[in-house]
């Protein structure tokens, strides 16, 4: 369908893509991966015709339609959501006109066996198939279904486009791209502003899509679910694997290992041959053998090891001071904007050392709750408590609004770095992959991934015992997400994270709060158990039938049923909390045992005072959980 032949793209002396060749066929589902800045977005722009390569060829069939979703886009104003999305169907009229034109041309031609005639027949079939596909449902129905799938509500359709956040505007553009039903979809990080349910809807849509798809994403589960081929850009070249992302990781490691083994074997053979030549070069009786081996070496095809991009930023959060047992708590909390509550009746309690996620649809109130916790938004009603000796560090979702575009990378840190020398700041930026002249780049020209790294670097300028991260992995490549997740898992303070990334949350958090339909619900356990429970709830809600209260008997029965259901639900919550507390006690006991071993046989670099302090803190924390466990058991 589209072929790139030896594409090279250079900027001055820097080569971003070097002799890249790629062929995309009909109905392929391709994941495009690689670290931030390697050229993924640029390759999509070349395929879309927005960027011309320095050299190489692009073979694109006449009439091929491309749907492109960029990371940064312009949005129309002055129209409602539904009117804006319906503008995409102007392409259907063009397709009908093209089909009529092809039919007229075919009726006039007589070169039935020529390549041009056959190409027209193929194009006519492709356009006809597309129109048949789009004629199944009315256009307004298709538009409504797509918007609902991407998380919009019926009441949003008539709202002006400009009243929505950038994330929701991106969803409108994604809806338009999908509804245009192009021959090939080029999607640059389409899941960045989608909640879990919308991502699952998009997965199903793309798996069934009758056309080619190339998608850039940092969501492993999404790539595994949607794609069957993985193309990696590494140091200007591409590696092509006919498998989904997880299998690609395995095959890449196997290929590199085999390549290294073959290289080592060949090097040993070359070394032995050269040793033989050097030893017997001047011995007449061995001259024929020497010459034979010299010729063999000259003809030998040398094995080369592919370069591997091992660059990754380094992240280790500094040790934090001990905070109070309750970092944040609230009861009957209502919060919102301009007198309108986003959620009401919220009960939340986050204890020291917990790792908690806020999940839910965009616009339901996750960021609002985070702002209340950080003191940036005053509650409309309810009681807020806790927070003794809490030193927060806040990573906001809208880094592009928080970071000053006129500042340099170094200047951004200098504004917040009390007591840091320029040399120390350079070292810190180097750990986040800002090296050499890159520290003088203006923030306004940074990519999304670079801004995410810079925002994370700002968090390292002071020790925090509460990290509040709002969508920290947006724009981060998979390797960077792994580094961040590993650092957060080792972080000794309290973590609150807003994220829709299942892989990132899995194994990191042990409690979730879901913000949905104006309420905040607590879920004890990890993200997998939360997703499983939500699906079960949805099924039971579809199947459950409550009797209408037409008689007193029926009304009493319904109340008794609801009371028993509430008591059962409360008991389940108690049992889940008991299980959670028992696991925490067991984990703390294991950690204390390890510290005891170190104290019994300290090594040269061990800090005895620090180990003792850590041991006593864990002991106090364990005692607090044991006390809570006793109280919980009495309530069951």
PDB file of C-alpha atoms in Angstrom, residues 85 141-152 157 171 174-176 178-179 201 205:
ATOM      1  CA  UNK A  85     -17.359  15.772  14.113  1.00  0.00           C
ATOM      2  CA  UNK A 141     -25.661   7.534  14.353  1.00  0.00           C
ATOM      3  CA  UNK A 142     -22.066   6.558  13.551  1.00  0.00           C
ATOM      4  CA  UNK A 143     -20.822   9.891  14.908  1.00  0.00           C
ATOM      5  CA  UNK A 144     -22.821   9.514  18.135  1.00  0.00           C
ATOM      6  CA  UNK A 145     -21.607   5.936  18.678  1.00  0.00           C
ATOM      7  CA  UNK A 146     -17.979   6.947  18.210  1.00  0.00           C
ATOM      8  CA  UNK A 147     -18.251   9.932  20.570  1.00  0.00           C
ATOM      9  CA  UNK A 148     -19.949   7.795  23.226  1.00  0.00           C
ATOM     10  CA  UNK A 149     -17.255   5.150  22.845  1.00  0.00           C
ATOM     11  CA  UNK A 150     -14.573   7.782  23.420  1.00  0.00           C
ATOM     12  CA  UNK A 151     -16.202   8.894  26.664  1.00  0.00           C
ATOM     13  CA  UNK A 152     -18.549  11.757  25.715  1.00  0.00           C
ATOM     14  CA  UNK A 157     -22.899  16.861  21.912  1.00  0.00           C
ATOM     15  CA  UNK A 171     -10.876  12.868  21.514  1.00  0.00           C
ATOM     16  CA  UNK A 174      -9.669  11.074  17.094  1.00  0.00           C
ATOM     17  CA  UNK A 175     -13.394  10.582  16.446  1.00  0.00           C
ATOM     18  CA  UNK A 176     -13.097  12.504  13.165  1.00  0.00           C
ATOM     19  CA  UNK A 178     -11.853   7.158  12.827  1.00  0.00           C
ATOM     20  CA  UNK A 179     -15.103   8.207  11.156  1.00  0.00           C
ATOM     21  CA  UNK A 201     -13.356   0.672  23.295  1.00  0.00           C
ATOM     22  CA  UNK A 205     -12.500  -0.653  17.219  1.00  0.00           C
TER      23      UNK A 205
END
